[in-house]
Amino acid sequence: MKPTGTDPRILSLAAEVAKSPEQNVPVILLKLKEIINNTPLGSSELKKIKQDIYCYDLIQYCLLVLSQDCSRIQGGWTTVSQLTQILSHCCVGLEPGEDAEEFYNELLPSAAENFLVLGRRLQTCFINAAKGEEKDALLHFFEVVTDSLFWLLGGHVQLIQNVLKSDDFLRLLQTDNVQIGSMVMTLLQNILQINSGDLLRIEGKILHSILDEVVFKLLSTPSPVIRGTATKLLLLMAESHQEILILLRLSACYKGLRSLLNKQEPGTEFSQELRQLIGLLSPKACQEVKDQKQHKAACLIQAYWKGFQTRKRLKKLPSAVITLQRSFRSKRTKMLMKLSRQKEEEDHRLQLQIQRQRAMRLSREIRLNMLEIVHPGQVEKHNREIEEKSALIIQKHWKGYRERKNFRQQRPSLTEYKAAVILQRATLKFLAKCRKKKKLFAPWPGLRELTDARRIELKQQVDDYIRRHPVWLSDIRCDQQGAPFPSTRTTATLLHGQGSRREISTAQGGTDGSDQHQH
């Protein structure tokens, strides 16, 4: 979708690019530099111009031109270097809008890769060049390309990882030329100053290759410029990341690095950075690094543990919130019920007060009506009767109140009295049951010996009974049909029942014994 209010210069330039032949497009695109330079830096107008340039595909044209062979481009490396500046300035600060995904995922990585390819081509041309002036021009163009790449990386930090992973960048770093090697290491140093965290996100093999090349340039290059830049770069990498410092100190690949650094010339310009690097690689510093690493590991463990605890509490948070809501709603319901109850009581009290007022008014009206009806001579008597009735009502209410009050005061003692009665009743029942069981299961005491006085008394009782019941005894004789008269023992048993059998039998036995003795 083309934007509205497009700058007429961009429109004319886009139309000219579309109509011109392919070999003239690079020269036409150089007009973008004048348009960008004439616009205030950081203004909204510049942002709008960059959006127009992107929307009319002029940035894509620049990429296509940079991907071509520079020998076929009109103006050669001069045009290419200026196009790299235009491309980097247009991409930095650009807001692509709807095509953001294509811009960030395709266009920007392609631009960074093109810059590195151009650097490789310039490096090759510089090495193969014979004239000094040509070498100076190519070196200038290489510097322009590296500056454009650094400008692009400064505006889009996410491209740093792509650049560090690139094989072209590693080949640029591995050059033996002092000037190009110094520029590449300076570029790497500036990149790490922007964001050094991407250095640890690349693969370990690529990181080792970069470290190997920097250490090699530091120890093997005779140029003090290269050695100074390599020392600063290695010091920056070691200070920024403890992992790299541990790798330099403990890895077998860099064994003896500290002793080789001690052999370097002390009077150089970079001697201060060299002493700092040697100090970092010392055993004491290594121990500090280990302690820092352990501290960092402990902090990491604590962070994971605290995160676990926090997530656990967050999982329990809904139930806690539900409980809190439930308690809050319950409390609010109780408060509302209490307020409604208080309101009802207040309404009831007002209603009673109104009823009392109405009753008083009605009573007064009745009294006034009665006073109108009653004879004047009977008014005093009527008032006295009303007063007596009122006094009786007051006394009745007062006595009722007093009795209720006394009853409430005596209720605990009454409760205690009832409880005592219940306990006594239960205890007496229990004791009675115990006595009954004791009597039922008591052993038989045996026959008691009768005294002579008791025998005489029992015999007298039997004789008295026989004398009082002569008819009953004759009936017994008839029923037995000639059977002998029952003994005194049998008659006494029939007369006195089960309770006195033992005594009578004993007495009769004693009597029979005495009679036999007499006979």
Short mmCIF file of C-alpha atoms in Angstrom, two decimals:
data_model
loop_
_atom_site.label_atom_id
_atom_site.label_comp_id
_atom_site.label_asym_id
_atom_site.label_seq_id
_atom_site.Cartn_x
_atom_site.Cartn_y
_atom_site.Cartn_z
CA MET A 1 0.00 0.00 0.00
CA LYS A 2 1.52 3.32 -1.11
CA PRO A 3 1.55 6.06 1.54
CA THR A 4 -0.33 9.32 1.08
CA GLY A 5 1.48 12.65 0.97
CA THR A 6 4.65 11.21 -0.58
CA ASP A 7 7.57 13.56 -1.13
CA PRO A 8 7.61 14.61 -4.83
CA ARG A 9 11.37 14.09 -5.00
CA ILE A 10 10.93 10.43 -4.04
CA LEU A 11 8.12 10.05 -6.58
CA SER A 12 10.17 11.48 -9.42
CA LEU A 13 13.20 9.43 -8.39
CA ALA A 14 11.17 6.21 -8.27
CA ALA A 15 9.68 6.97 -11.70
CA GLU A 16 13.12 7.68 -13.10
CA VAL A 17 14.50 4.39 -11.72
CA ALA A 18 11.57 2.48 -13.20
CA LYS A 19 12.05 4.03 -16.66
CA SER A 20 15.88 4.05 -16.83
CA PRO A 21 18.00 1.15 -18.07
CA GLU A 22 19.69 -1.12 -15.56
CA GLN A 23 23.20 0.35 -15.94
CA ASN A 24 21.97 3.84 -15.03
CA VAL A 25 20.06 2.80 -11.88
CA PRO A 26 23.08 2.98 -9.47
CA VAL A 27 23.88 6.56 -10.47
CA ILE A 28 20.23 7.59 -10.13
CA LEU A 29 20.03 6.03 -6.66
CA LEU A 30 22.91 8.28 -5.55
CA LYS A 31 20.44 11.17 -5.56
CA LEU A 32 18.93 9.70 -2.38
CA LYS A 33 22.07 10.82 -0.53
CA GLU A 34 21.38 14.46 -1.34
CA ILE A 35 17.72 14.12 -0.27
CA ILE A 36 18.71 12.51 3.06
CA ASN A 37 21.53 14.98 3.77
CA ASN A 38 19.25 17.98 3.11
CA THR A 39 16.68 16.75 5.66
CA PRO A 40 17.25 17.54 9.37
CA LEU A 41 18.55 14.55 11.29
CA GLY A 42 16.04 13.01 13.69
CA SER A 43 13.06 14.95 12.34
CA SER A 44 9.68 13.48 11.49
CA GLU A 45 10.23 14.59 7.87
CA LEU A 46 13.28 12.31 7.63
CA LYS A 47 11.26 9.37 8.99
CA LYS A 48 8.57 10.04 6.40
CA ILE A 49 11.17 10.17 3.61
CA LYS A 50 12.65 6.84 4.75
CA GLN A 51 9.19 5.26 4.75
CA ASP A 52 8.57 6.58 1.22
CA ILE A 53 11.93 5.22 0.05
CA TYR A 54 11.07 1.78 1.51
CA CYS A 55 7.52 1.76 0.16
CA TYR A 56 8.69 2.56 -3.38
CA ASP A 57 11.27 -0.29 -3.21
CA LEU A 58 14.28 2.00 -3.59
CA ILE A 59 16.03 0.17 -0.70
CA GLN A 60 15.52 -3.13 -2.53
CA TYR A 61 17.07 -1.56 -5.63
CA CYS A 62 20.12 -0.58 -3.58
CA LEU A 63 20.46 -4.18 -2.37
CA LEU A 64 20.23 -5.49 -5.90
CA VAL A 65 22.94 -3.09 -7.06
CA LEU A 66 25.24 -4.06 -4.15
CA SER A 67 24.85 -7.74 -4.98
CA GLN A 68 26.12 -7.17 -8.55
CA ASP A 69 29.70 -7.17 -9.73
CA CYS A 70 31.20 -3.75 -9.03
CA SER A 71 33.07 -3.78 -12.35
CA ARG A 72 29.72 -3.62 -14.17
CA ILE A 73 28.48 -0.68 -12.09
CA GLN A 74 28.98 2.83 -13.37
CA GLY A 75 31.38 4.62 -11.03
CA GLY A 76 32.83 1.41 -9.59
CA TRP A 77 33.69 1.25 -5.89
CA THR A 78 32.86 4.93 -5.41
CA THR A 79 29.24 4.35 -6.33
CA VAL A 80 29.10 1.12 -4.29
CA SER A 81 30.53 2.73 -1.16
CA GLN A 82 28.08 5.64 -1.41
CA LEU A 83 25.18 3.19 -1.89
CA THR A 84 26.23 1.34 1.31
CA GLN A 85 26.03 4.65 3.18
CA ILE A 86 22.61 5.39 1.68
CA LEU A 87 21.36 1.88 2.52
CA SER A 88 22.56 1.96 6.14
CA HIS A 89 21.12 5.45 6.73
CA CYS A 90 17.77 4.49 5.21
CA CYS A 91 17.46 1.28 7.27
CA VAL A 92 18.30 2.91 10.61
CA GLY A 93 15.28 4.67 12.10
CA LEU A 94 12.88 3.24 9.52
CA GLU A 95 9.41 2.17 10.66
CA PRO A 96 8.26 -0.37 8.05
CA GLY A 97 4.64 -0.55 9.23
CA GLU A 98 2.71 -3.53 7.84
CA ASP A 99 5.79 -5.13 6.20
CA ALA A 100 7.75 -5.30 9.46
CA GLU A 101 8.29 -9.06 9.35
CA GLU A 102 9.76 -8.97 5.85
CA PHE A 103 11.91 -5.97 6.73
CA TYR A 104 13.41 -7.43 9.91
CA ASN A 105 13.69 -11.08 8.83
CA GLU A 106 14.79 -10.72 5.21
CA LEU A 107 15.92 -7.25 4.18
CA LEU A 108 18.16 -6.38 7.15
CA PRO A 109 20.06 -9.74 7.29
CA SER A 110 20.51 -9.52 3.51
CA ALA A 111 21.93 -5.98 3.81
CA ALA A 112 24.41 -7.04 6.54
CA GLU A 113 25.52 -10.03 4.49
CA ASN A 114 26.00 -7.84 1.39
CA PHE A 115 28.20 -5.47 3.39
CA LEU A 116 30.41 -8.38 4.49
CA VAL A 117 30.62 -9.70 0.92
CA LEU A 118 31.64 -6.24 -0.29
CA GLY A 119 34.31 -6.16 2.42
CA ARG A 120 35.66 -9.51 1.25
CA ARG A 121 35.79 -8.23 -2.34
CA LEU A 122 37.54 -5.05 -1.28
CA GLN A 123 40.01 -7.11 0.75
CA THR A 124 40.83 -9.23 -2.29
CA CYS A 125 41.18 -6.19 -4.52
CA PHE A 126 43.36 -4.45 -1.93
CA ILE A 127 45.72 -7.42 -1.68
CA ASN A 128 45.96 -7.77 -5.46
CA ALA A 129 46.40 -4.04 -6.11
CA ALA A 130 49.89 -2.94 -7.12
CA LYS A 131 49.74 0.85 -7.04
CA GLY A 132 49.85 2.77 -3.80
CA GLU A 133 47.13 5.23 -4.81
CA GLU A 134 44.81 2.41 -5.78
CA LYS A 135 45.44 0.71 -2.44
CA ASP A 136 44.66 3.93 -0.58
CA ALA A 137 41.40 4.34 -2.47
CA LEU A 138 40.41 0.72 -1.84
CA LEU A 139 41.30 1.07 1.83
CA HIS A 140 39.12 4.17 2.00
CA PHE A 141 36.25 2.32 0.37
CA PHE A 142 36.74 -0.57 2.85
CA GLU A 143 36.58 1.89 5.71
CA VAL A 144 33.36 3.37 4.32
CA VAL A 145 31.81 -0.11 4.05
CA THR A 146 32.82 -1.06 7.61
CA ASP A 147 31.48 2.27 8.91
CA SER A 148 28.20 1.66 7.09
CA LEU A 149 28.00 -1.84 8.58
CA PHE A 150 28.69 -0.48 12.07
CA TRP A 151 26.01 2.19 11.58
CA LEU A 152 23.52 -0.51 10.54
CA LEU A 153 24.41 -2.70 13.53
CA GLY A 154 24.09 0.25 15.89
CA GLY A 155 20.52 0.82 14.72
CA HIS A 156 19.58 -2.89 14.64
CA VAL A 157 21.40 -4.74 17.42
CA GLN A 158 19.77 -8.08 16.53
CA LEU A 159 22.03 -8.24 13.43
CA ILE A 160 25.22 -8.52 15.53
CA GLN A 161 24.74 -12.24 16.06
CA ASN A 162 24.31 -12.77 12.30
CA VAL A 163 27.52 -10.86 11.62
CA LEU A 164 29.54 -12.80 14.21
CA LYS A 165 28.31 -16.11 12.77
CA SER A 166 29.20 -15.15 9.20
CA ASP A 167 32.11 -16.92 7.52
CA ASP A 168 32.94 -13.73 5.60
CA PHE A 169 33.48 -11.85 8.84
CA LEU A 170 35.80 -14.59 10.14
CA ARG A 171 37.81 -14.49 6.90
CA LEU A 172 38.09 -10.71 7.18
CA LEU A 173 39.38 -11.16 10.72
CA GLN A 174 41.94 -13.75 9.60
CA THR A 175 43.63 -11.43 7.08
CA ASP A 176 47.36 -10.88 7.33
CA ASN A 177 47.19 -7.29 6.15
CA VAL A 178 47.86 -4.90 8.98
CA GLN A 179 45.53 -2.10 7.89
CA ILE A 180 42.52 -4.27 7.05
CA GLY A 181 43.09 -6.46 10.14
CA SER A 182 43.21 -3.36 12.36
CA MET A 183 39.96 -2.03 10.84
CA VAL A 184 38.19 -5.38 11.29
CA MET A 185 39.31 -5.74 14.92
CA THR A 186 38.29 -2.14 15.58
CA LEU A 187 34.88 -2.98 14.07
CA LEU A 188 34.65 -6.05 16.32
CA GLN A 189 35.60 -3.97 19.36
CA ASN A 190 32.94 -1.37 18.55
CA ILE A 191 30.36 -4.12 18.01
CA LEU A 192 31.13 -5.69 21.40
CA GLN A 193 30.87 -2.29 23.06
CA ILE A 194 27.34 -1.98 21.67
CA ASN A 195 26.22 -5.43 22.80
CA SER A 196 28.72 -8.00 24.03
CA GLY A 197 26.04 -10.50 25.03
CA ASP A 198 25.72 -11.82 21.48
CA LEU A 199 29.29 -13.12 21.68
CA LEU A 200 28.17 -15.94 23.99
CA ARG A 201 25.10 -16.77 21.89
CA ILE A 202 27.14 -17.94 18.93
CA GLU A 203 28.43 -21.49 18.58
CA GLY A 204 31.45 -22.52 20.63
CA LYS A 205 33.43 -23.38 17.52
CA ILE A 206 33.00 -19.88 16.07
CA LEU A 207 33.85 -18.29 19.43
CA HIS A 208 37.04 -20.35 19.65
CA SER A 209 37.97 -19.31 16.13
CA ILE A 210 37.57 -15.60 16.97
CA LEU A 211 39.58 -15.98 20.20
CA ASP A 212 42.30 -17.95 18.42
CA GLU A 213 42.65 -15.26 15.77
CA VAL A 214 42.79 -12.41 18.31
CA VAL A 215 45.37 -14.25 20.45
CA PHE A 216 47.39 -15.09 17.34
CA LYS A 217 47.49 -11.46 16.22
CA LEU A 218 48.47 -10.40 19.74
CA LEU A 219 51.40 -12.79 20.00
CA SER A 220 52.62 -13.23 16.42
CA THR A 221 52.08 -9.92 14.62
CA PRO A 222 55.05 -7.54 14.74
CA SER A 223 52.87 -4.50 14.13
CA PRO A 224 52.22 -2.60 17.38
CA VAL A 225 48.93 -1.29 15.97
CA ILE A 226 47.56 -4.81 15.50
CA ARG A 227 48.91 -5.95 18.88
CA GLY A 228 47.45 -2.92 20.65
CA THR A 229 44.03 -3.41 19.03
CA ALA A 230 44.14 -7.14 19.79
CA THR A 231 45.08 -6.45 23.43
CA LYS A 232 42.22 -4.00 23.87
CA LEU A 233 39.81 -6.39 22.17
CA LEU A 234 40.89 -9.38 24.28
CA LEU A 235 40.72 -7.28 27.46
CA LEU A 236 37.21 -6.13 26.55
CA MET A 237 36.08 -9.71 25.92
CA ALA A 238 37.61 -10.98 29.17
CA GLU A 239 36.14 -8.16 31.27
CA SER A 240 32.70 -8.44 29.70
CA HIS A 241 32.28 -12.20 30.13
CA GLN A 242 33.64 -14.32 32.95
CA GLU A 243 33.16 -17.44 30.80
CA ILE A 244 35.71 -16.15 28.27
CA LEU A 245 38.14 -15.27 31.07
CA ILE A 246 37.82 -18.79 32.51
CA LEU A 247 38.33 -20.21 29.04
CA LEU A 248 41.53 -18.19 28.57
CA ARG A 249 42.83 -19.20 31.98
CA LEU A 250 41.90 -22.88 32.20
CA SER A 251 41.58 -24.14 28.63
CA ALA A 252 44.40 -26.28 27.30
CA CYS A 253 44.32 -24.30 24.03
CA TYR A 254 45.56 -21.18 25.82
CA LYS A 255 47.95 -22.79 28.26
CA GLY A 256 51.00 -20.57 28.77
CA LEU A 257 49.24 -17.45 27.48
CA ARG A 258 50.09 -15.50 30.61
CA SER A 259 53.81 -16.35 30.38
CA LEU A 260 53.87 -15.31 26.72
CA LEU A 261 52.18 -12.02 27.56
CA ASN A 262 54.80 -11.36 30.23
CA LYS A 263 57.48 -11.56 27.54
CA GLN A 264 55.95 -8.73 25.54
CA GLU A 265 57.80 -5.41 25.38
CA PRO A 266 56.77 -3.31 28.41
CA GLY A 267 57.39 0.13 26.87
CA THR A 268 54.63 -0.01 24.26
CA GLU A 269 51.56 2.21 24.01
CA PHE A 270 49.26 -0.59 25.07
CA SER A 271 51.34 -1.65 28.09
CA GLN A 272 48.62 -0.54 30.52
CA GLU A 273 45.99 -2.73 28.81
CA LEU A 274 48.52 -5.54 28.67
CA ARG A 275 49.15 -5.34 32.43
CA GLN A 276 45.43 -5.40 33.06
CA LEU A 277 45.06 -8.49 30.88
CA ILE A 278 47.98 -10.22 32.65
CA GLY A 279 46.39 -9.35 35.99
CA LEU A 280 43.11 -10.90 34.90
CA LEU A 281 44.90 -14.10 33.89
CA SER A 282 46.79 -14.39 37.21
CA PRO A 283 45.93 -17.30 39.59
CA LYS A 284 44.54 -14.92 42.19
CA ALA A 285 42.26 -13.35 39.64
CA CYS A 286 41.36 -16.84 38.46
CA GLN A 287 40.35 -17.77 41.99
CA GLU A 288 38.26 -14.64 42.17
CA VAL A 289 36.71 -15.61 38.87
CA LYS A 290 35.92 -19.06 40.26
CA ASP A 291 34.39 -17.51 43.34
CA GLN A 292 32.37 -15.18 41.16
CA LYS A 293 31.28 -18.12 39.05
CA GLN A 294 30.23 -20.06 42.14
CA HIS A 295 28.44 -17.00 43.44
CA LYS A 296 26.72 -16.61 40.11
CA ALA A 297 25.76 -20.29 40.14
CA ALA A 298 24.41 -19.93 43.67
CA CYS A 299 22.43 -16.87 42.60
CA LEU A 300 21.12 -18.82 39.61
CA ILE A 301 20.05 -21.72 41.85
CA GLN A 302 18.40 -19.29 44.23
CA ALA A 303 16.66 -17.59 41.34
CA TYR A 304 15.33 -20.90 40.04
CA TRP A 305 14.24 -21.94 43.55
CA LYS A 306 12.57 -18.61 44.22
CA GLY A 307 10.93 -18.81 40.82
CA PHE A 308 9.65 -22.30 41.66
CA GLN A 309 8.32 -21.10 45.00
CA THR A 310 6.72 -18.08 43.36
CA ARG A 311 5.08 -20.24 40.69
CA LYS A 312 3.89 -22.61 43.39
CA ARG A 313 2.39 -19.73 45.35
CA LEU A 314 0.84 -18.39 42.15
CA LYS A 315 -0.78 -21.78 41.55
CA LYS A 316 -2.23 -21.65 45.05
CA LEU A 317 -3.23 -18.04 44.60
CA PRO A 318 -6.65 -18.78 43.00
CA SER A 319 -7.69 -20.94 45.95
CA ALA A 320 -6.38 -18.30 48.35
CA VAL A 321 -8.25 -15.61 46.43
CA ILE A 322 -11.40 -17.77 46.50
CA THR A 323 -11.00 -18.25 50.25
CA LEU A 324 -10.42 -14.54 50.71
CA GLN A 325 -13.45 -13.71 48.58
CA ARG A 326 -15.54 -16.24 50.48
CA SER A 327 -14.53 -14.82 53.87
CA PHE A 328 -15.02 -11.27 52.62
CA ARG A 329 -18.45 -12.07 51.23
CA SER A 330 -19.39 -13.91 54.41
CA LYS A 331 -18.27 -10.96 56.50
CA ARG A 332 -20.09 -8.58 54.21
CA THR A 333 -23.24 -10.72 54.41
CA LYS A 334 -23.02 -10.76 58.21
CA MET A 335 -22.58 -7.00 58.26
CA LEU A 336 -25.54 -6.54 55.93
CA MET A 337 -27.64 -8.90 58.06
CA LYS A 338 -26.59 -7.01 61.17
CA LEU A 339 -27.45 -3.69 59.57
CA SER A 340 -30.79 -5.04 58.33
CA ARG A 341 -31.48 -6.46 61.80
CA GLN A 342 -30.63 -3.13 63.40
CA LYS A 343 -32.84 -1.40 60.88
CA GLU A 344 -35.68 -3.82 61.62
CA GLU A 345 -35.23 -3.29 65.35
CA GLU A 346 -35.21 0.45 64.83
CA ASP A 347 -38.35 0.20 62.70
CA HIS A 348 -39.97 -2.04 65.29
CA ARG A 349 -39.05 0.38 68.06
CA LEU A 350 -40.46 3.29 66.08
CA GLN A 351 -43.58 1.25 65.37
CA LEU A 352 -44.02 0.48 69.06
CA GLN A 353 -43.48 4.12 69.92
CA ILE A 354 -46.09 5.13 67.38
CA GLN A 355 -48.46 2.49 68.74
CA ARG A 356 -47.91 3.76 72.28
CA GLN A 357 -48.55 7.31 71.17
CA ARG A 358 -51.70 6.22 69.38
CA ALA A 359 -52.82 4.22 72.43
CA MET A 360 -52.16 7.20 74.69
CA ARG A 361 -54.09 9.48 72.37
CA LEU A 362 -56.93 6.98 72.14
CA SER A 363 -56.95 6.61 75.93
CA ARG A 364 -57.06 10.35 76.40
CA GLU A 365 -59.86 10.64 73.86
CA ILE A 366 -61.78 7.92 75.66
CA ARG A 367 -61.23 9.66 78.99
CA LEU A 368 -62.40 12.93 77.56
CA ASN A 369 -65.47 11.22 76.09
CA MET A 370 -66.16 9.54 79.42
CA LEU A 371 -65.81 12.85 81.22
CA GLU A 372 -68.38 14.28 78.89
CA ILE A 373 -70.75 11.39 79.59
CA VAL A 374 -70.23 11.10 83.38
CA HIS A 375 -72.21 13.35 85.67
CA PRO A 376 -70.13 16.11 87.22
CA GLY A 377 -70.73 14.68 90.65
CA GLN A 378 -69.36 11.29 89.60
CA VAL A 379 -66.18 12.62 87.99
CA GLU A 380 -64.08 12.31 91.10
CA LYS A 381 -65.28 8.76 91.67
CA HIS A 382 -64.60 7.89 88.06
CA ASN A 383 -61.08 9.30 88.27
CA ARG A 384 -60.42 7.33 91.43
CA GLU A 385 -61.55 4.10 89.77
CA ILE A 386 -59.31 4.77 86.82
CA GLU A 387 -56.38 5.45 89.13
CA GLU A 388 -57.03 2.20 91.02
CA LYS A 389 -57.16 0.24 87.78
CA SER A 390 -53.96 1.90 86.64
CA ALA A 391 -52.28 1.13 89.96
CA LEU A 392 -53.39 -2.50 89.70
CA ILE A 393 -51.98 -2.76 86.18
CA ILE A 394 -48.68 -1.20 87.27
CA GLN A 395 -48.50 -3.53 90.29
CA LYS A 396 -49.25 -6.54 88.09
CA HIS A 397 -46.52 -5.66 85.63
CA TRP A 398 -44.07 -4.86 88.41
CA LYS A 399 -44.75 -8.13 90.26
CA GLY A 400 -44.43 -10.06 87.01
CA TYR A 401 -41.13 -8.37 86.28
CA ARG A 402 -39.89 -9.02 89.83
CA GLU A 403 -40.88 -12.69 89.75
CA ARG A 404 -39.29 -13.19 86.37
CA LYS A 405 -36.15 -11.54 87.65
CA ASN A 406 -36.12 -13.74 90.76
CA PHE A 407 -36.76 -16.80 88.64
CA ARG A 408 -33.85 -15.94 86.38
CA GLN A 409 -31.65 -15.48 89.43
CA GLN A 410 -32.85 -18.78 90.96
CA ARG A 411 -32.64 -20.73 87.72
CA PRO A 412 -29.05 -21.96 88.30
CA SER A 413 -29.92 -23.22 91.79
CA LEU A 414 -33.09 -24.86 90.46
CA THR A 415 -31.07 -26.50 87.72
CA GLU A 416 -28.58 -27.75 90.30
CA TYR A 417 -31.42 -29.05 92.50
CA LYS A 418 -32.99 -30.94 89.58
CA ALA A 419 -29.61 -32.35 88.64
CA ALA A 420 -29.05 -33.47 92.26
CA VAL A 421 -32.47 -35.13 92.36
CA ILE A 422 -31.76 -36.94 89.08
CA LEU A 423 -28.38 -38.10 90.39
CA GLN A 424 -29.88 -39.28 93.70
CA ARG A 425 -32.65 -41.16 91.90
CA ALA A 426 -30.16 -42.85 89.61
CA THR A 427 -27.88 -43.69 92.55
CA LEU A 428 -30.74 -45.18 94.59
CA LYS A 429 -31.88 -47.27 91.62
CA PHE A 430 -28.35 -48.49 91.12
CA LEU A 431 -27.94 -49.40 94.80
CA ALA A 432 -31.29 -51.20 94.81
CA LYS A 433 -30.24 -53.25 91.79
CA CYS A 434 -26.95 -54.07 93.48
CA ARG A 435 -28.76 -55.25 96.67
CA LYS A 436 -31.19 -57.32 94.62
CA LYS A 437 -28.40 -59.00 92.72
CA LYS A 438 -26.56 -59.61 95.96
CA LYS A 439 -29.62 -61.21 97.50
CA LEU A 440 -30.34 -63.38 94.44
CA PHE A 441 -26.82 -64.69 94.12
CA ALA A 442 -26.10 -64.98 97.86
CA PRO A 443 -25.17 -68.58 99.05
CA TRP A 444 -27.78 -70.58 101.03
CA PRO A 445 -27.06 -70.07 104.70
CA GLY A 446 -28.43 -73.51 105.62
CA LEU A 447 -31.00 -74.52 108.27
CA ARG A 448 -31.06 -72.56 111.39
CA GLU A 449 -31.28 -74.48 114.61
CA LEU A 450 -34.58 -74.05 116.45
CA THR A 451 -34.70 -73.45 120.11
CA ASP A 452 -37.18 -75.16 122.37
CA ALA A 453 -39.16 -71.97 122.75
CA ARG A 454 -39.47 -71.62 118.97
CA ARG A 455 -40.60 -75.23 118.63
CA ILE A 456 -43.29 -74.75 121.28
CA GLU A 457 -44.46 -71.56 119.54
CA LEU A 458 -44.73 -73.23 116.13
CA LYS A 459 -46.53 -76.25 117.57
CA GLN A 460 -48.99 -73.95 119.23
CA GLN A 461 -49.63 -72.17 115.91
CA VAL A 462 -50.34 -75.49 114.18
CA ASP A 463 -52.72 -76.55 116.88
CA ASP A 464 -54.55 -73.25 116.70
CA TYR A 465 -54.93 -73.57 112.93
CA ILE A 466 -56.30 -77.11 113.22
CA ARG A 467 -58.73 -76.00 115.83
CA ARG A 468 -59.96 -73.15 113.65
CA HIS A 469 -60.37 -75.27 110.51
CA PRO A 470 -61.89 -78.61 111.51
CA VAL A 471 -64.20 -78.85 108.39
CA TRP A 472 -61.36 -78.45 105.90
CA LEU A 473 -59.43 -81.24 107.58
CA SER A 474 -62.44 -83.65 107.45
CA ASP A 475 -62.76 -82.97 103.68
CA ILE A 476 -59.15 -83.88 103.24
CA ARG A 477 -59.72 -87.19 105.04
CA CYS A 478 -62.68 -88.01 102.80
CA ASP A 479 -60.78 -87.25 99.64
CA GLN A 480 -57.98 -89.51 100.61
CA GLN A 481 -60.49 -92.48 100.88
CA GLY A 482 -59.24 -94.18 103.82
CA ALA A 483 -55.74 -92.90 103.59
CA PRO A 484 -54.10 -92.25 106.89
CA PHE A 485 -54.43 -88.77 108.29
CA PRO A 486 -51.67 -86.58 107.03
CA SER A 487 -48.92 -85.91 109.35
CA THR A 488 -48.50 -82.68 111.18
CA ARG A 489 -45.62 -81.88 108.84
CA THR A 490 -47.83 -82.08 105.70
CA THR A 491 -50.64 -80.06 107.25
CA ALA A 492 -48.30 -77.32 108.38
CA THR A 493 -46.77 -77.16 104.95
CA LEU A 494 -50.19 -76.73 103.32
CA LEU A 495 -51.25 -74.11 105.83
CA HIS A 496 -48.21 -71.87 106.07
CA GLY A 497 -46.99 -72.02 102.48
CA GLN A 498 -43.56 -71.91 101.02
CA GLY A 499 -42.13 -69.26 103.30
CA SER A 500 -42.36 -71.24 106.59
CA ARG A 501 -41.79 -74.79 105.31
CA ARG A 502 -38.31 -75.07 106.64
CA GLU A 503 -39.21 -73.93 110.14
CA ILE A 504 -42.31 -76.12 110.40
CA SER A 505 -40.51 -79.19 109.02
CA THR A 506 -37.71 -78.66 111.46
CA ALA A 507 -40.15 -78.18 114.28
CA GLN A 508 -42.17 -81.28 113.29
CA GLY A 509 -39.04 -83.31 112.92
CA GLY A 510 -37.98 -82.23 116.33
CA THR A 511 -41.41 -83.08 117.74
CA ASP A 512 -41.48 -86.51 116.11
CA GLY A 513 -38.11 -87.18 117.45
CA SER A 514 -39.15 -86.21 120.90
CA ASP A 515 -42.35 -88.36 120.66
CA GLN A 516 -40.39 -91.35 119.51
CA HIS A 517 -38.06 -90.76 122.34
CA GLN A 518 -41.03 -90.68 124.72
CA HIS A 519 -42.54 -93.87 123.24
#
